Amino acid sequence: MSALTDPVHLAIACHGGRGHTARLGEAVRAGASRVPHTEVTTVRVDRITDQEWQRLDDAHAIVFGAPTYMGTASSAFHTFAEASARRWLSRRWQDKLAAGFTNSGSMAGDKAGTLGYFATLAAQHGMLWVSLGLAPGWNSSSGSEFDPNRLGFYQGAAAQSPVDDRSGTVHTSDLATAEHLGQRVAELTRTVVAGRRALES
């Protein structure tokens, strides 16, 4: 196979609280899967196995996801992040691409704190952060809640779900934004991996 047709491996490492964040993860996966020769693995970090740690180690890119609770990622994600210190010691995730997504009950909801936490975690591992790459939507009189990136975040994909919703329903705009992130990460990962392979050949 050529550098352009070799498979690229993308992993989604996420914790879903009441189902909303898991739905975002599914949307990220759907977006990434649209990019040819991209293989996507989803890892539930609250019950991660040794085999799944290895899948993260072997991935070319990792997308982090968790609900925002009290201004940061859920405790289950923090436990996973602390456990990743073994990878930090060996620089196992050095130069992988990274990105993130989150959900909270309020429109803003301090989700920037969680996305910033993901970016810092990625930086500590020596990873390369991929931003959302979308202009903010729903910020003019002609805008709509159905605009992509309706909540206006830049670091990653963000979603809002009512705190009393137990159905896991996520706004269609937020799902589309998460799909955009997945596709963007997969496309950039393909570009970086193909470039590295070309330089090595």
mmCIF file of C-alpha atoms in Angstrom:
data_model
loop_
_atom_site.group_PDB
_atom_site.id
_atom_site.type_symbol
_atom_site.label_atom_id
_atom_site.label_comp_id
_atom_site.label_asym_id
_atom_site.label_seq_id
_atom_site.Cartn_x
_atom_site.Cartn_y
_atom_site.Cartn_z
ATOM 1 C CA MET A 1 0.000 0.000 0.000
ATOM 2 C CA SER A 2 1.070 3.609 -0.564
ATOM 3 C CA ALA A 3 1.302 6.280 2.126
ATOM 4 C CA LEU A 4 -2.089 7.554 0.947
ATOM 5 C CA THR A 5 -3.905 4.234 1.232
ATOM 6 C CA ASP A 6 -2.310 2.792 4.390
ATOM 7 C CA PRO A 7 -4.861 2.779 7.219
ATOM 8 C CA VAL A 8 -4.820 5.562 9.789
ATOM 9 C CA HIS A 9 -5.893 4.677 13.325
ATOM 10 C CA LEU A 10 -7.952 7.151 15.363
ATOM 11 C CA ALA A 11 -9.118 6.441 18.923
ATOM 12 C CA ILE A 12 -11.876 8.148 20.899
ATOM 13 C CA ALA A 13 -11.169 7.991 24.637
ATOM 14 C CA CYS A 14 -14.300 9.139 26.419
ATOM 15 C CA HIS A 15 -16.481 8.906 29.494
ATOM 16 C CA GLY A 16 -20.232 9.292 29.047
ATOM 17 C CA GLY A 17 -22.256 10.425 32.029
ATOM 18 C CA ARG A 18 -25.977 10.194 31.263
ATOM 19 C CA GLY A 19 -25.577 9.425 27.576
ATOM 20 C CA HIS A 20 -25.196 12.879 26.002
ATOM 21 C CA THR A 21 -21.399 12.785 25.798
ATOM 22 C CA ALA A 22 -21.505 9.244 24.439
ATOM 23 C CA ARG A 23 -23.798 10.502 21.650
ATOM 24 C CA LEU A 24 -21.223 13.180 20.834
ATOM 25 C CA GLY A 25 -18.574 10.470 20.707
ATOM 26 C CA GLU A 26 -20.699 8.542 18.208
ATOM 27 C CA ALA A 27 -20.930 11.694 16.077
ATOM 28 C CA VAL A 28 -17.146 12.184 16.215
ATOM 29 C CA ARG A 29 -16.757 8.575 15.136
ATOM 30 C CA ALA A 30 -19.218 9.040 12.257
ATOM 31 C CA GLY A 31 -17.343 12.109 11.007
ATOM 32 C CA ALA A 32 -13.963 10.392 11.198
ATOM 33 C CA SER A 33 -15.294 7.293 9.465
ATOM 34 C CA ARG A 34 -16.187 9.375 6.409
ATOM 35 C CA VAL A 35 -12.480 9.826 5.699
ATOM 36 C CA PRO A 36 -11.183 6.951 3.530
ATOM 37 C CA HIS A 37 -8.789 4.422 5.070
ATOM 38 C CA THR A 38 -9.525 5.619 8.607
ATOM 39 C CA GLU A 39 -10.079 3.037 11.345
ATOM 40 C CA VAL A 40 -11.824 4.338 14.484
ATOM 41 C CA THR A 41 -11.857 2.736 17.931
ATOM 42 C CA THR A 42 -13.956 3.960 20.855
ATOM 43 C CA VAL A 43 -12.575 3.349 24.356
ATOM 44 C CA ARG A 44 -14.731 3.805 27.454
ATOM 45 C CA VAL A 45 -12.170 5.167 29.902
ATOM 46 C CA ASP A 46 -14.169 4.244 33.016
ATOM 47 C CA ARG A 47 -13.684 0.553 32.235
ATOM 48 C CA ILE A 48 -10.546 0.544 30.112
ATOM 49 C CA THR A 49 -8.703 -2.745 29.621
ATOM 50 C CA ASP A 50 -5.016 -3.463 28.975
ATOM 51 C CA GLN A 51 -5.904 -4.232 25.368
ATOM 52 C CA GLU A 52 -7.621 -0.846 25.022
ATOM 53 C CA TRP A 53 -4.613 0.946 26.509
ATOM 54 C CA GLN A 54 -2.624 -0.715 23.737
ATOM 55 C CA ARG A 55 -5.111 0.533 21.146
ATOM 56 C CA LEU A 56 -4.540 4.083 22.400
ATOM 57 C CA ASP A 57 -0.786 3.512 22.237
ATOM 58 C CA ASP A 58 -1.077 2.310 18.629
ATOM 59 C CA ALA A 59 -3.418 5.095 17.470
ATOM 60 C CA HIS A 60 -2.161 7.975 15.357
ATOM 61 C CA ALA A 61 -4.662 10.357 17.007
ATOM 62 C CA ILE A 62 -6.705 10.361 20.214
ATOM 63 C CA VAL A 63 -9.868 12.409 20.724
ATOM 64 C CA PHE A 64 -10.705 12.970 24.389
ATOM 65 C CA GLY A 65 -14.317 13.325 25.556
ATOM 66 C CA ALA A 66 -16.114 13.754 28.864
ATOM 67 C CA PRO A 67 -19.028 15.665 30.358
ATOM 68 C CA THR A 68 -18.232 18.918 32.132
ATOM 69 C CA TYR A 69 -18.993 18.652 35.846
ATOM 70 C CA MET A 70 -18.187 21.576 38.148
ATOM 71 C CA GLY A 71 -15.999 23.285 35.558
ATOM 72 C CA THR A 72 -13.856 20.346 34.482
ATOM 73 C CA ALA A 73 -13.998 16.828 33.091
ATOM 74 C CA SER A 74 -15.765 14.105 35.056
ATOM 75 C CA SER A 75 -13.895 12.305 37.827
ATOM 76 C CA ALA A 76 -13.862 9.095 35.767
ATOM 77 C CA PHE A 77 -11.949 10.902 33.032
ATOM 78 C CA HIS A 78 -9.545 12.405 35.572
ATOM 79 C CA THR A 79 -8.826 8.902 36.871
ATOM 80 C CA PHE A 80 -7.995 7.805 33.327
ATOM 81 C CA ALA A 81 -5.816 10.876 32.762
ATOM 82 C CA GLU A 82 -3.835 10.210 35.921
ATOM 83 C CA ALA A 83 -3.394 6.568 34.906
ATOM 84 C CA SER A 84 -1.964 7.774 31.576
ATOM 85 C CA ALA A 85 1.115 8.967 33.490
ATOM 86 C CA ARG A 86 2.779 5.658 32.602
ATOM 87 C CA ARG A 87 2.503 6.697 28.961
ATOM 88 C CA TRP A 88 3.847 10.129 29.873
ATOM 89 C CA LEU A 89 6.936 8.579 31.457
ATOM 90 C CA SER A 90 7.769 6.659 28.290
ATOM 91 C CA ARG A 91 6.568 9.440 25.916
ATOM 92 C CA ARG A 92 4.359 6.797 24.285
ATOM 93 C CA TRP A 93 1.884 9.368 22.945
ATOM 94 C CA GLN A 94 4.512 11.864 21.763
ATOM 95 C CA ASP A 95 3.527 13.608 18.499
ATOM 96 C CA LYS A 96 0.142 11.917 18.157
ATOM 97 C CA LEU A 97 -2.683 14.280 17.189
ATOM 98 C CA ALA A 98 -5.276 15.107 19.848
ATOM 99 C CA ALA A 99 -8.642 16.846 20.102
ATOM 100 C CA GLY A 100 -11.589 17.006 22.482
ATOM 101 C CA PHE A 101 -15.345 17.313 23.002
ATOM 102 C CA THR A 102 -17.624 17.895 25.980
ATOM 103 C CA ASN A 103 -21.220 18.492 27.066
ATOM 104 C CA SER A 104 -22.816 20.380 29.956
ATOM 105 C CA GLY A 105 -26.235 21.547 31.075
ATOM 106 C CA SER A 106 -25.735 25.255 30.362
ATOM 107 C CA MET A 107 -24.979 27.024 27.102
ATOM 108 C CA ALA A 108 -21.517 28.033 28.281
ATOM 109 C CA GLY A 109 -21.356 25.870 31.387
ATOM 110 C CA ASP A 110 -17.586 26.377 31.812
ATOM 111 C CA LYS A 111 -16.985 23.869 29.021
ATOM 112 C CA ALA A 112 -13.881 25.845 28.054
ATOM 113 C CA GLY A 113 -12.351 24.604 31.308
ATOM 114 C CA THR A 114 -12.781 21.000 30.204
ATOM 115 C CA LEU A 115 -11.510 21.593 26.677
ATOM 116 C CA GLY A 116 -8.537 23.462 28.111
ATOM 117 C CA TYR A 117 -7.880 20.566 30.467
ATOM 118 C CA PHE A 118 -7.871 18.151 27.525
ATOM 119 C CA ALA A 119 -5.448 20.407 25.635
ATOM 120 C CA THR A 120 -3.144 20.601 28.652
ATOM 121 C CA LEU A 121 -3.225 16.814 29.049
ATOM 122 C CA ALA A 122 -2.334 16.467 25.381
ATOM 123 C CA ALA A 123 0.495 19.001 25.719
ATOM 124 C CA GLN A 124 1.952 17.131 28.686
ATOM 125 C CA HIS A 125 2.061 14.016 26.521
ATOM 126 C CA GLY A 126 3.741 15.973 23.714
ATOM 127 C CA MET A 127 0.713 15.617 21.444
ATOM 128 C CA LEU A 128 -0.382 18.029 18.686
ATOM 129 C CA TRP A 129 -3.729 19.718 19.428
ATOM 130 C CA VAL A 130 -6.353 20.008 16.687
ATOM 131 C CA SER A 131 -8.811 22.873 17.179
ATOM 132 C CA LEU A 132 -12.418 22.795 16.014
ATOM 133 C CA GLY A 133 -11.681 24.933 12.962
ATOM 134 C CA LEU A 134 -15.173 26.423 12.754
ATOM 135 C CA ALA A 135 -16.295 30.020 13.084
ATOM 136 C CA PRO A 136 -18.911 30.552 15.819
ATOM 137 C CA GLY A 137 -22.539 30.308 14.780
ATOM 138 C CA TRP A 138 -25.780 31.806 16.124
ATOM 139 C CA ASN A 139 -24.099 35.138 16.880
ATOM 140 C CA SER A 140 -26.015 37.481 14.584
ATOM 141 C CA SER A 141 -29.610 38.475 13.912
ATOM 142 C CA SER A 142 -29.597 36.222 10.854
ATOM 143 C CA GLY A 143 -28.106 33.296 12.776
ATOM 144 C CA SER A 144 -29.925 30.235 14.060
ATOM 145 C CA GLU A 145 -29.583 27.661 16.819
ATOM 146 C CA PHE A 146 -29.072 25.187 13.979
ATOM 147 C CA ASP A 147 -25.827 26.871 12.871
ATOM 148 C CA PRO A 148 -22.691 24.739 13.160
ATOM 149 C CA ASN A 149 -20.782 25.566 16.351
ATOM 150 C CA ARG A 150 -23.867 27.321 17.711
ATOM 151 C CA LEU A 151 -22.223 27.622 21.163
ATOM 152 C CA GLY A 152 -19.143 29.377 19.800
ATOM 153 C CA PHE A 153 -16.244 27.264 21.101
ATOM 154 C CA TYR A 154 -12.874 27.098 19.355
ATOM 155 C CA GLN A 155 -10.755 24.510 21.194
ATOM 156 C CA GLY A 156 -13.079 21.586 20.500
ATOM 157 C CA ALA A 157 -16.668 20.460 20.030
ATOM 158 C CA ALA A 158 -19.107 21.550 22.743
ATOM 159 C CA ALA A 159 -22.734 20.622 23.343
ATOM 160 C CA GLN A 160 -25.541 21.607 25.710
ATOM 161 C CA SER A 161 -28.226 19.307 27.079
ATOM 162 C CA PRO A 162 -30.876 20.179 29.696
ATOM 163 C CA VAL A 163 -29.919 18.939 33.152
ATOM 164 C CA ASP A 164 -33.293 17.224 33.574
ATOM 165 C CA ASP A 165 -33.039 15.295 30.297
ATOM 166 C CA ARG A 166 -32.526 11.560 30.814
ATOM 167 C CA SER A 167 -32.966 10.470 27.198
ATOM 168 C CA GLY A 168 -29.470 11.291 25.966
ATOM 169 C CA THR A 169 -30.866 13.698 23.384
ATOM 170 C CA VAL A 170 -28.299 16.038 21.828
ATOM 171 C CA HIS A 171 -29.085 19.089 19.673
ATOM 172 C CA THR A 172 -28.666 18.428 15.946
ATOM 173 C CA SER A 173 -26.249 21.360 15.610
ATOM 174 C CA ASP A 174 -24.027 19.983 18.378
ATOM 175 C CA LEU A 175 -23.991 16.548 16.739
ATOM 176 C CA ALA A 176 -23.074 18.109 13.389
ATOM 177 C CA THR A 177 -20.305 20.076 15.104
ATOM 178 C CA ALA A 178 -18.930 16.872 16.648
ATOM 179 C CA GLU A 179 -19.058 15.152 13.256
ATOM 180 C CA HIS A 180 -17.095 18.058 11.805
ATOM 181 C CA LEU A 181 -14.458 17.629 14.513
ATOM 182 C CA GLY A 182 -14.141 13.904 13.829
ATOM 183 C CA GLN A 183 -13.726 14.459 10.110
ATOM 184 C CA ARG A 184 -11.228 17.291 10.656
ATOM 185 C CA VAL A 185 -9.082 15.212 12.994
ATOM 186 C CA ALA A 186 -9.138 12.243 10.613
ATOM 187 C CA GLU A 187 -8.210 14.385 7.598
ATOM 188 C CA LEU A 188 -5.356 16.111 9.415
ATOM 189 C CA THR A 189 -4.145 12.806 10.805
ATOM 190 C CA ARG A 190 -4.036 11.342 7.307
ATOM 191 C CA THR A 191 -2.031 14.345 6.122
ATOM 192 C CA VAL A 192 0.481 14.125 8.971
ATOM 193 C CA VAL A 193 0.874 10.351 8.794
ATOM 194 C CA ALA A 194 1.274 10.376 4.986
ATOM 195 C CA GLY A 195 3.896 13.111 5.294
ATOM 196 C CA ARG A 196 5.849 11.166 7.896
ATOM 197 C CA ARG A 197 5.709 7.990 5.823
ATOM 198 C CA ALA A 198 6.860 9.854 2.721
ATOM 199 C CA LEU A 199 9.822 11.302 4.611
ATOM 200 C CA GLU A 200 10.756 7.863 5.888
ATOM 201 C CA SER A 201 10.629 6.236 2.453
#
